[in-house]
PDB file of C-alpha atoms in Angstrom:
ATOM      1  CA  MET A   1      -7.881  35.271  91.737  1.00 45.00           C
ATOM      2  CA  ALA A   2     -10.686  35.191  89.152  1.00 44.00           C
ATOM      3  CA  GLU A   3     -10.390  36.704  85.654  1.00 43.00           C
ATOM      4  CA  ILE A   4     -13.299  37.223  83.230  1.00 44.00           C
ATOM      5  CA  SER A   5     -12.566  37.123  79.543  1.00 42.00           C
ATOM      6  CA  GLY A   6     -14.829  37.159  76.499  1.00 44.00           C
ATOM      7  CA  THR A   7     -14.912  34.607  73.686  1.00 42.00           C
ATOM      8  CA  ASN A   8     -17.287  34.904  70.787  1.00 45.00           C
ATOM      9  CA  GLY A   9     -19.687  37.019  72.787  1.00 44.00           C
ATOM     10  CA  ARG A  10     -19.676  34.578  75.723  1.00 41.00           C
ATOM     11  CA  HIS A  11     -18.190  35.197  79.156  1.00 42.00           C
ATOM     12  CA  VAL A  12     -15.748  32.569  80.513  1.00 40.00           C
ATOM     13  CA  VAL A  13     -14.673  32.599  84.148  1.00 39.00           C
ATOM     14  CA  VAL A  14     -11.132  31.382  84.716  1.00 40.00           C
ATOM     15  CA  LEU A  15     -10.158  30.708  88.290  1.00 40.00           C
ATOM     16  CA  ASP A  16      -6.463  31.369  88.954  1.00 44.00           C
ATOM     17  CA  VAL A  17      -5.498  30.347  92.445  1.00 42.00           C
ATOM     18  CA  LYS A  18      -2.281  31.794  93.898  1.00 44.00           C
ATOM     19  CA  GLU A  19      -0.453  30.221  96.726  1.00 44.00           C
ATOM     20  CA  ASP A  20      -0.337  33.554  98.652  1.00 46.00           C
ATOM     21  CA  ASN A  21      -4.085  34.133  98.431  1.00 47.00           C
ATOM     22  CA  PRO A  22      -5.319  34.392 102.043  1.00 46.00           C
ATOM     23  CA  CYS A  23      -8.872  33.444 100.995  1.00 46.00           C
ATOM     24  CA  ASN A  24      -7.638  30.026  99.609  1.00 48.00           C
ATOM     25  CA  PRO A  25      -4.898  28.799 101.989  1.00 50.00           C
ATOM     26  CA  LEU A  26      -3.269  25.562 101.082  1.00 49.00           C
ATOM     27  CA  PRO A  27      -3.300  22.806 103.680  1.00 49.00           C
ATOM     28  CA  PRO A  28      -0.112  22.366 105.605  1.00 51.00           C
ATOM     29  CA  CYS A  29       2.304  19.784 104.274  1.00 48.00           C
ATOM     30  CA  ASN A  30       2.258  17.833 107.473  1.00 54.00           C
ATOM     31  CA  GLU A  31      -1.593  17.481 107.618  1.00 53.00           C
ATOM     32  CA  PRO A  32      -2.656  13.902 106.779  1.00 55.00           C
ATOM     33  CA  PRO A  33      -5.218  13.355 104.034  1.00 57.00           C
ATOM     34  CA  PRO A  34      -8.810  12.436 105.006  1.00 54.00           C
ATOM     35  CA  CYS A  35      -9.004   8.911 106.190  1.00 56.00           C
ATOM     36  CA  PRO A  36     -10.776   6.704 103.575  1.00 52.00           C
ATOM     37  CA  SER A  37     -12.376   4.589 106.268  1.00 53.00           C
ATOM     38  CA  ARG A  38     -13.840   7.624 108.040  1.00 54.00           C
ATOM     39  CA  THR A  39     -15.278   8.868 104.731  1.00 48.00           C
ATOM     40  CA  LYS A  40     -16.816   5.382 104.114  1.00 51.00           C
ATOM     41  CA  GLU A  41     -18.261   5.378 107.637  1.00 47.00           C
ATOM     42  CA  ASP A  42     -19.891   8.765 107.121  1.00 46.00           C
ATOM     43  CA  SER A  43     -21.340   7.550 103.792  1.00 46.00           C
ATOM     44  CA  ILE A  44     -22.762   4.358 105.368  1.00 45.00           C
ATOM     45  CA  LEU A  45     -24.273   6.391 108.228  1.00 44.00           C
ATOM     46  CA  SER A  46     -25.967   8.790 105.819  1.00 45.00           C
ATOM     47  CA  ILE A  47     -27.516   5.847 103.944  1.00 55.00           C
ATOM     48  CA  SER A  48     -28.499   3.763 106.897  1.00 82.00           C
ATOM     49  CA  VAL A  49     -30.411   6.456 108.856  1.00 88.00           C
ATOM     50  CA  PRO A  50     -33.260   6.689 106.305  1.00 90.00           C
ATOM     51  CA  PHE A  51     -33.272   2.877 106.081  1.00 93.00           C
ATOM     52  CA  ILE A  52     -33.600   2.612 109.848  1.00 94.00           C
ATOM     53  CA  GLN A  53     -36.575   5.031 109.679  1.00 95.00           C
ATOM     54  CA  LYS A  54     -38.200   2.750 107.058  1.00 95.00           C
ATOM     55  CA  LEU A  55     -37.714  -0.239 109.388  1.00 96.00           C
ATOM     56  CA  ILE A  56     -39.234   1.606 112.347  1.00 96.00           C
ATOM     57  CA  ALA A  57     -42.215   2.668 110.132  1.00 97.00           C
ATOM     58  CA  GLU A  58     -42.753  -1.048 109.186  1.00 97.00           C
ATOM     59  CA  VAL A  59     -42.651  -2.247 112.777  1.00 98.00           C
ATOM     60  CA  VAL A  60     -45.029   0.458 114.020  1.00 97.00           C
ATOM     61  CA  GLY A  61     -47.339   0.199 111.015  1.00 97.00           C
ATOM     62  CA  THR A  62     -47.567  -3.613 111.250  1.00 98.00           C
ATOM     63  CA  TYR A  63     -48.036  -3.386 114.991  1.00 98.00           C
ATOM     64  CA  PHE A  64     -51.058  -1.135 114.765  1.00 97.00           C
ATOM     65  CA  LEU A  65     -52.541  -2.897 111.841  1.00 97.00           C
ATOM     66  CA  ILE A  66     -52.458  -6.319 113.609  1.00 98.00           C
ATOM     67  CA  PHE A  67     -53.521  -4.756 116.972  1.00 98.00           C
ATOM     68  CA  ALA A  68     -56.538  -3.093 115.527  1.00 97.00           C
ATOM     69  CA  GLY A  69     -57.642  -6.036 113.390  1.00 97.00           C
ATOM     70  CA  CYS A  70     -56.986  -8.773 115.865  1.00 97.00           C
ATOM     71  CA  THR A  71     -58.474  -6.778 118.738  1.00 97.00           C
ATOM     72  CA  SER A  72     -61.711  -6.508 116.798  1.00 97.00           C
ATOM     73  CA  VAL A  73     -61.680 -10.256 116.523  1.00 96.00           C
ATOM     74  CA  ALA A  74     -61.068 -10.677 120.288  1.00 96.00           C
ATOM     75  CA  VAL A  75     -63.818  -8.183 121.179  1.00 96.00           C
ATOM     76  CA  ASN A  76     -66.221  -9.999 118.934  1.00 96.00           C
ATOM     77  CA  LEU A  77     -65.418 -13.343 120.466  1.00 94.00           C
ATOM     78  CA  ASN A  78     -65.626 -12.072 124.078  1.00 94.00           C
ATOM     79  CA  PHE A  79     -68.703  -9.751 123.901  1.00 94.00           C
ATOM     80  CA  ASP A  80     -71.510 -11.648 122.148  1.00 90.00           C
ATOM     81  CA  LYS A  81     -70.440 -11.017 118.536  1.00 93.00           C
ATOM     82  CA  VAL A  82     -70.890  -7.264 119.076  1.00 95.00           C
ATOM     83  CA  VAL A  83     -68.569  -6.366 116.268  1.00 95.00           C
ATOM     84  CA  THR A  84     -69.763  -8.866 113.744  1.00 95.00           C
ATOM     85  CA  LEU A  85     -68.084  -9.928 110.561  1.00 96.00           C
ATOM     86  CA  PRO A  86     -68.855  -6.703 108.637  1.00 96.00           C
ATOM     87  CA  GLY A  87     -67.464  -4.698 111.584  1.00 97.00           C
ATOM     88  CA  ILE A  88     -64.299  -6.698 111.573  1.00 97.00           C
ATOM     89  CA  SER A  89     -64.021  -6.178 107.865  1.00 97.00           C
ATOM     90  CA  ILE A  90     -64.354  -2.372 108.359  1.00 97.00           C
ATOM     91  CA  VAL A  91     -61.740  -2.342 111.078  1.00 97.00           C
ATOM     92  CA  TRP A  92     -59.149  -4.116 108.887  1.00 98.00           C
ATOM     93  CA  GLY A  93     -59.932  -1.938 105.873  1.00 97.00           C
ATOM     94  CA  LEU A  94     -59.751   1.362 107.775  1.00 97.00           C
ATOM     95  CA  ALA A  95     -56.562   0.317 109.586  1.00 97.00           C
ATOM     96  CA  VAL A  96     -54.907  -0.383 106.256  1.00 97.00           C
ATOM     97  CA  MET A  97     -56.053   2.875 104.788  1.00 97.00           C
ATOM     98  CA  VAL A  98     -55.009   5.211 107.597  1.00 97.00           C
ATOM     99  CA  LEU A  99     -51.629   3.497 107.927  1.00 97.00           C
ATOM    100  CA  VAL A 100     -50.936   3.758 104.199  1.00 96.00           C
ATOM    101  CA  TYR A 101     -51.549   7.441 104.361  1.00 96.00           C
ATOM    102  CA  SER A 102     -49.501   7.706 107.601  1.00 96.00           C
ATOM    103  CA  VAL A 103     -46.246   5.966 106.741  1.00 96.00           C
ATOM    104  CA  GLY A 104     -46.620   5.130 102.996  1.00 93.00           C
ATOM    105  CA  HIS A 105     -44.326   7.938 102.082  1.00 93.00           C
ATOM    106  CA  ILE A 106     -41.664   6.695 104.572  1.00 95.00           C
ATOM    107  CA  SER A 107     -41.463   2.973 104.014  1.00 94.00           C
ATOM    108  CA  GLY A 108     -43.996   2.227 101.266  1.00 93.00           C
ATOM    109  CA  ALA A 109     -46.355   0.762 103.908  1.00 94.00           C
ATOM    110  CA  HIS A 110     -45.846  -2.898 103.012  1.00 96.00           C
ATOM    111  CA  PHE A 111     -46.769  -4.380 106.377  1.00 97.00           C
ATOM    112  CA  ASN A 112     -46.811  -7.725 104.535  1.00 97.00           C
ATOM    113  CA  PRO A 113     -43.933 -10.065 103.590  1.00 97.00           C
ATOM    114  CA  ALA A 114     -45.938 -11.270 100.532  1.00 98.00           C
ATOM    115  CA  VAL A 115     -46.136  -7.684  99.218  1.00 97.00           C
ATOM    116  CA  THR A 116     -42.426  -7.061  99.896  1.00 97.00           C
ATOM    117  CA  LEU A 117     -41.376 -10.224  98.062  1.00 98.00           C
ATOM    118  CA  ALA A 118     -43.680  -9.471  95.097  1.00 97.00           C
ATOM    119  CA  PHE A 119     -42.195  -5.948  94.745  1.00 96.00           C
ATOM    120  CA  ALA A 120     -38.715  -7.430  94.935  1.00 96.00           C
ATOM    121  CA  THR A 121     -39.314 -10.021  92.233  1.00 95.00           C
ATOM    122  CA  CYS A 122     -40.785  -7.285  89.991  1.00 92.00           C
ATOM    123  CA  ARG A 123     -37.624  -5.178  90.527  1.00 91.00           C
ATOM    124  CA  ARG A 124     -39.600  -2.465  92.397  1.00 92.00           C
ATOM    125  CA  PHE A 125     -37.874  -3.062  95.694  1.00 94.00           C
ATOM    126  CA  PRO A 126     -34.177  -3.935  96.494  1.00 95.00           C
ATOM    127  CA  TRP A 127     -33.581  -7.542  97.448  1.00 95.00           C
ATOM    128  CA  LYS A 128     -30.998  -6.526 100.056  1.00 94.00           C
ATOM    129  CA  GLN A 129     -33.705  -4.815 102.091  1.00 95.00           C
ATOM    130  CA  VAL A 130     -36.143  -7.687 101.891  1.00 96.00           C
ATOM    131  CA  PRO A 131     -34.939  -9.676 104.956  1.00 96.00           C
ATOM    132  CA  ALA A 132     -34.988  -6.636 107.228  1.00 96.00           C
ATOM    133  CA  TYR A 133     -38.373  -5.635 106.041  1.00 97.00           C
ATOM    134  CA  ILE A 134     -39.879  -9.144 106.669  1.00 97.00           C
ATOM    135  CA  ALA A 135     -38.147  -9.314 110.080  1.00 97.00           C
ATOM    136  CA  CYS A 136     -39.781  -5.982 111.075  1.00 97.00           C
ATOM    137  CA  GLN A 137     -43.187  -6.992 109.818  1.00 98.00           C
ATOM    138  CA  VAL A 138     -43.112 -10.280 111.763  1.00 98.00           C
ATOM    139  CA  THR A 139     -41.816  -8.539 114.832  1.00 97.00           C
ATOM    140  CA  GLY A 140     -44.542  -5.873 114.718  1.00 98.00           C
ATOM    141  CA  SER A 141     -47.189  -8.579 114.312  1.00 98.00           C
ATOM    142  CA  THR A 142     -45.770 -10.695 117.191  1.00 97.00           C
ATOM    143  CA  LEU A 143     -45.622  -7.646 119.470  1.00 98.00           C
ATOM    144  CA  ALA A 144     -49.198  -6.772 118.631  1.00 98.00           C
ATOM    145  CA  ALA A 145     -50.408 -10.331 119.328  1.00 97.00           C
ATOM    146  CA  GLY A 146     -48.602 -10.284 122.557  1.00 97.00           C
ATOM    147  CA  THR A 147     -50.080  -7.054 123.671  1.00 97.00           C
ATOM    148  CA  ILE A 148     -53.645  -8.437 122.845  1.00 97.00           C
ATOM    149  CA  ARG A 149     -52.951 -11.533 124.954  1.00 95.00           C
ATOM    150  CA  LEU A 150     -51.820  -9.373 127.896  1.00 96.00           C
ATOM    151  CA  ILE A 151     -55.048  -7.348 127.603  1.00 96.00           C
ATOM    152  CA  PHE A 152     -57.443 -10.331 127.274  1.00 95.00           C
ATOM    153  CA  THR A 153     -56.518 -12.883 129.902  1.00 91.00           C
ATOM    154  CA  GLY A 154     -58.199 -15.870 131.479  1.00 89.00           C
ATOM    155  CA  LYS A 155     -61.474 -16.727 129.811  1.00 91.00           C
ATOM    156  CA  GLN A 156     -61.108 -13.869 127.370  1.00 92.00           C
ATOM    157  CA  ASP A 157     -57.867 -15.243 125.927  1.00 91.00           C
ATOM    158  CA  HIS A 158     -58.933 -16.410 122.571  1.00 93.00           C
ATOM    159  CA  PHE A 159     -56.882 -17.261 119.533  1.00 94.00           C
ATOM    160  CA  THR A 160     -57.000 -14.307 117.072  1.00 94.00           C
ATOM    161  CA  GLY A 161     -54.962 -15.871 114.384  1.00 94.00           C
ATOM    162  CA  THR A 162     -56.230 -17.624 111.191  1.00 95.00           C
ATOM    163  CA  MET A 163     -57.221 -21.225 110.852  1.00 95.00           C
ATOM    164  CA  PRO A 164     -59.077 -23.013 108.049  1.00 95.00           C
ATOM    165  CA  ALA A 165     -62.799 -23.330 108.543  1.00 94.00           C
ATOM    166  CA  GLY A 166     -63.106 -26.128 106.034  1.00 92.00           C
ATOM    167  CA  SER A 167     -60.476 -28.114 104.157  1.00 95.00           C
ATOM    168  CA  ASP A 168     -56.811 -26.958 103.829  1.00 95.00           C
ATOM    169  CA  MET A 169     -57.205 -26.874 100.057  1.00 97.00           C
ATOM    170  CA  GLN A 170     -60.283 -24.695 100.267  1.00 97.00           C
ATOM    171  CA  SER A 171     -58.465 -22.096 102.401  1.00 97.00           C
ATOM    172  CA  PHE A 172     -55.372 -22.365 100.242  1.00 98.00           C
ATOM    173  CA  VAL A 173     -57.246 -21.468  97.130  1.00 98.00           C
ATOM    174  CA  VAL A 174     -59.267 -18.666  98.800  1.00 98.00           C
ATOM    175  CA  GLU A 175     -56.084 -17.137 100.245  1.00 98.00           C
ATOM    176  CA  PHE A 176     -54.359 -17.296  96.836  1.00 98.00           C
ATOM    177  CA  ILE A 177     -57.325 -15.565  95.120  1.00 98.00           C
ATOM    178  CA  ILE A 178     -57.770 -12.762  97.603  1.00 98.00           C
ATOM    179  CA  THR A 179     -54.043 -12.071  97.878  1.00 98.00           C
ATOM    180  CA  PHE A 180     -53.852 -12.062  94.071  1.00 98.00           C
ATOM    181  CA  TYR A 181     -56.656  -9.473  94.018  1.00 96.00           C
ATOM    182  CA  LEU A 182     -55.012  -7.436  96.756  1.00 97.00           C
ATOM    183  CA  MET A 183     -51.638  -7.311  95.050  1.00 97.00           C
ATOM    184  CA  PHE A 184     -53.171  -6.633  91.689  1.00 97.00           C
ATOM    185  CA  VAL A 185     -54.883  -3.522  93.169  1.00 96.00           C
ATOM    186  CA  ILE A 186     -51.604  -2.383  94.960  1.00 96.00           C
ATOM    187  CA  SER A 187     -49.634  -2.732  91.674  1.00 94.00           C
ATOM    188  CA  GLY A 188     -52.224  -0.619  89.881  1.00 93.00           C
ATOM    189  CA  VAL A 189     -52.621   2.242  92.261  1.00 92.00           C
ATOM    190  CA  ALA A 190     -49.117   2.377  93.759  1.00 88.00           C
ATOM    191  CA  THR A 191     -46.764   1.479  90.993  1.00 85.00           C
ATOM    192  CA  ASP A 192     -48.436   2.863  87.839  1.00 85.00           C
ATOM    193  CA  ASN A 193     -47.883   6.582  87.095  1.00 82.00           C
ATOM    194  CA  ARG A 194     -51.166   6.732  85.255  1.00 84.00           C
ATOM    195  CA  ALA A 195     -53.151   5.956  88.352  1.00 81.00           C
ATOM    196  CA  ILE A 196     -54.259   8.519  90.954  1.00 81.00           C
ATOM    197  CA  GLY A 197     -51.673   7.953  93.695  1.00 79.00           C
ATOM    198  CA  GLU A 198     -53.604  10.003  96.251  1.00 85.00           C
ATOM    199  CA  LEU A 199     -56.330   7.278  96.288  1.00 89.00           C
ATOM    200  CA  ALA A 200     -53.972   4.398  96.866  1.00 92.00           C
ATOM    201  CA  GLY A 201     -54.750   4.087 100.524  1.00 94.00           C
ATOM    202  CA  LEU A 202     -58.462   4.233  99.906  1.00 95.00           C
ATOM    203  CA  ALA A 203     -58.321   1.585  97.112  1.00 96.00           C
ATOM    204  CA  VAL A 204     -56.115  -0.804  99.090  1.00 96.00           C
ATOM    205  CA  GLY A 205     -58.125  -0.412 102.277  1.00 97.00           C
ATOM    206  CA  ALA A 206     -61.322  -0.987 100.389  1.00 97.00           C
ATOM    207  CA  THR A 207     -59.825  -4.210  98.852  1.00 97.00           C
ATOM    208  CA  VAL A 208     -58.943  -5.509 102.199  1.00 98.00           C
ATOM    209  CA  LEU A 209     -62.364  -4.719 103.613  1.00 97.00           C
ATOM    210  CA  LEU A 210     -64.051  -6.509 100.653  1.00 97.00           C
ATOM    211  CA  ASN A 211     -61.758  -9.604 100.942  1.00 97.00           C
ATOM    212  CA  VAL A 212     -62.347 -10.004 104.696  1.00 97.00           C
ATOM    213  CA  MET A 213     -66.112  -9.537 104.218  1.00 96.00           C
ATOM    214  CA  PHE A 214     -66.504 -12.637 102.014  1.00 96.00           C
ATOM    215  CA  ALA A 215     -63.430 -14.726 102.826  1.00 96.00           C
ATOM    216  CA  GLY A 216     -63.224 -14.111 106.521  1.00 95.00           C
ATOM    217  CA  ALA A 217     -65.592 -16.974 107.438  1.00 95.00           C
ATOM    218  CA  ILE A 218     -63.778 -19.378 105.187  1.00 96.00           C
ATOM    219  CA  SER A 219     -60.044 -18.871 105.758  1.00 95.00           C
ATOM    220  CA  GLY A 220     -59.816 -15.909 108.084  1.00 95.00           C
ATOM    221  CA  ALA A 221     -58.758 -13.720 105.099  1.00 96.00           C
ATOM    222  CA  SER A 222     -55.191 -13.352 106.151  1.00 96.00           C
ATOM    223  CA  MET A 223     -53.493 -12.219 102.787  1.00 97.00           C
ATOM    224  CA  ASN A 224     -50.485 -11.662 105.013  1.00 97.00           C
ATOM    225  CA  PRO A 225     -47.958 -14.227 106.332  1.00 97.00           C
ATOM    226  CA  ALA A 226     -47.071 -11.731 109.252  1.00 97.00           C
ATOM    227  CA  ARG A 227     -50.751 -11.390 110.217  1.00 97.00           C
ATOM    228  CA  SER A 228     -50.931 -15.200 110.762  1.00 97.00           C
ATOM    229  CA  LEU A 229     -47.375 -15.666 112.165  1.00 97.00           C
ATOM    230  CA  GLY A 230     -47.747 -13.195 115.024  1.00 96.00           C
ATOM    231  CA  PRO A 231     -50.705 -14.694 116.707  1.00 97.00           C
ATOM    232  CA  ALA A 232     -49.576 -18.259 115.994  1.00 97.00           C
ATOM    233  CA  ILE A 233     -46.213 -17.575 117.710  1.00 96.00           C
ATOM    234  CA  VAL A 234     -47.722 -16.001 120.741  1.00 96.00           C
ATOM    235  CA  SER A 235     -50.511 -18.629 121.203  1.00 94.00           C
ATOM    236  CA  ARG A 236     -48.384 -21.500 119.901  1.00 94.00           C
ATOM    237  CA  GLN A 237     -51.023 -22.690 117.521  1.00 94.00           C
ATOM    238  CA  TYR A 238     -49.520 -23.624 114.237  1.00 95.00           C
ATOM    239  CA  LYS A 239     -52.335 -25.713 112.665  1.00 93.00           C
ATOM    240  CA  GLY A 240     -52.538 -24.943 109.032  1.00 94.00           C
ATOM    241  CA  LEU A 241     -49.922 -22.164 109.298  1.00 96.00           C
ATOM    242  CA  TRP A 242     -48.220 -23.219 106.127  1.00 97.00           C
ATOM    243  CA  ILE A 243     -51.326 -22.218 104.157  1.00 97.00           C
ATOM    244  CA  TYR A 244     -50.998 -18.594 105.297  1.00 97.00           C
ATOM    245  CA  ILE A 245     -47.363 -18.483 104.406  1.00 97.00           C
ATOM    246  CA  VAL A 246     -47.256 -20.230 101.100  1.00 97.00           C
ATOM    247  CA  SER A 247     -50.518 -19.172  99.513  1.00 98.00           C
ATOM    248  CA  PRO A 248     -50.349 -15.402 100.100  1.00 98.00           C
ATOM    249  CA  ILE A 249     -46.768 -15.329  98.737  1.00 98.00           C
ATOM    250  CA  LEU A 250     -47.795 -17.184  95.605  1.00 98.00           C
ATOM    251  CA  GLY A 251     -50.930 -15.030  95.180  1.00 98.00           C
ATOM    252  CA  ALA A 252     -49.031 -11.804  95.599  1.00 98.00           C
ATOM    253  CA  GLN A 253     -46.386 -12.922  93.022  1.00 97.00           C
ATOM    254  CA  ALA A 254     -49.101 -13.903  90.548  1.00 97.00           C
ATOM    255  CA  GLY A 255     -51.035 -10.568  91.077  1.00 97.00           C
ATOM    256  CA  ALA A 256     -47.899  -8.402  90.646  1.00 96.00           C
ATOM    257  CA  TRP A 257     -46.723 -10.134  87.465  1.00 95.00           C
ATOM    258  CA  VAL A 258     -50.152 -10.277  85.862  1.00 95.00           C
ATOM    259  CA  TYR A 259     -50.480  -6.529  86.328  1.00 95.00           C
ATOM    260  CA  ASN A 260     -47.093  -6.054  84.846  1.00 91.00           C
ATOM    261  CA  MET A 261     -48.184  -7.960  81.826  1.00 90.00           C
ATOM    262  CA  ILE A 262     -51.180  -5.686  81.169  1.00 88.00           C
ATOM    263  CA  ARG A 263     -49.310  -2.512  82.113  1.00 80.00           C
ATOM    264  CA  TYR A 264     -47.935  -2.194  78.535  1.00 64.00           C
ATOM    265  CA  THR A 265     -51.137  -2.861  76.529  1.00 60.00           C
ATOM    266  CA  ASP A 266     -50.946   0.792  75.188  1.00 62.00           C
ATOM    267  CA  LYS A 267     -47.701  -0.056  73.360  1.00 62.00           C
ATOM    268  CA  PRO A 268     -47.188  -2.081  70.181  1.00 64.00           C
ATOM    269  CA  LEU A 269     -45.824  -5.612  70.588  1.00 61.00           C
ATOM    270  CA  ARG A 270     -42.585  -4.644  68.713  1.00 67.00           C
ATOM    271  CA  GLU A 271     -41.785  -2.037  71.330  1.00 63.00           C
ATOM    272  CA  ILE A 272     -42.610  -4.330  74.268  1.00 55.00           C
ATOM    273  CA  THR A 273     -40.382  -7.161  72.949  1.00 61.00           C
ATOM    274  CA  LYS A 274     -37.499  -4.848  71.917  1.00 62.00           C
ATOM    275  CA  SER A 275     -34.216  -5.963  73.264  1.00 45.00           C
ATOM    276  CA  ALA A 276     -35.479  -9.514  73.125  1.00 40.00           C
ATOM    277  CA  SER A 277     -36.430  -9.502  76.853  1.00 48.00           C
ATOM    278  CA  PHE A 278     -39.901  -8.792  78.161  1.00 44.00           C
ATOM    279  CA  LEU A 279     -38.717  -9.233  81.733  1.00 50.00           C
ATOM    280  CA  LYS A 280     -36.023  -6.614  81.214  1.00 51.00           C
ATOM    281  CA  ASN A 281     -38.682  -4.113  79.980  1.00 50.00           C
ATOM    282  CA  THR A 282     -40.984  -4.872  83.014  1.00 48.00           C
ATOM    283  CA  GLY A 283     -38.153  -4.156  85.379  1.00 48.00           C
ATOM    284  CA  ARG A 284     -37.508  -0.695  83.761  1.00 51.00           C
ATOM    285  CA  ALA A 285     -41.077   0.479  83.947  1.00 48.00           C
TER     286      ALA A 285
END
């Protein structure tokens, strides 16, 4: 039973449980304790369900991103350049924007292995989830490329992936710069509390649109290893594929770390270097 007593003007509740209290029966002596393995399984299940939802969001989001963007390329190639390069740029930018607003609150809307790796190296995404995220992104891209190839058959079957228009070094440098720019913007609008988070999708989509507009004719403006891998796997065209894997990853890493360096410009140097580790402070922010 419960007894209420006063101490120095405060009320203290003391719970006194009796064995004969019918409202609080004791478990029978022969009833086994809860199984530790069962409790562990329940805990794992409760953690894994949200993670599975994130993976599904990444597959679906990457699928529709690649389907929309690459279909615009296929239509442009098959119907007398009706979409044009500015049109393709708008399709990519709008697709990114609407998908960020659609599933960004579920999975973070990465859709890009380079972005996932950059977040992980900056301690803004758990490393243990990186392989699953990348696998889902490549899967979504491959499924989208396969769907496009089923739709456009025969003479309409064109390669919608990315290939260097000039030299490999030219495309490598361009991909590095535009992915740096993209990741720099993502870091600013999506990871900094001082930014207006509601405009993240608009800012990232506009950045993609801008990059495709001026770099599409040079390198294809991939900025995303999954975007290049999916069509390459389906069409079995791997020329220059290493550029679109290595360069975006390096560019995203550089963009994320450079933003982390300027994130703290409003603090004195002594506060930044406290604890003798700048990297430690960047991980906490």
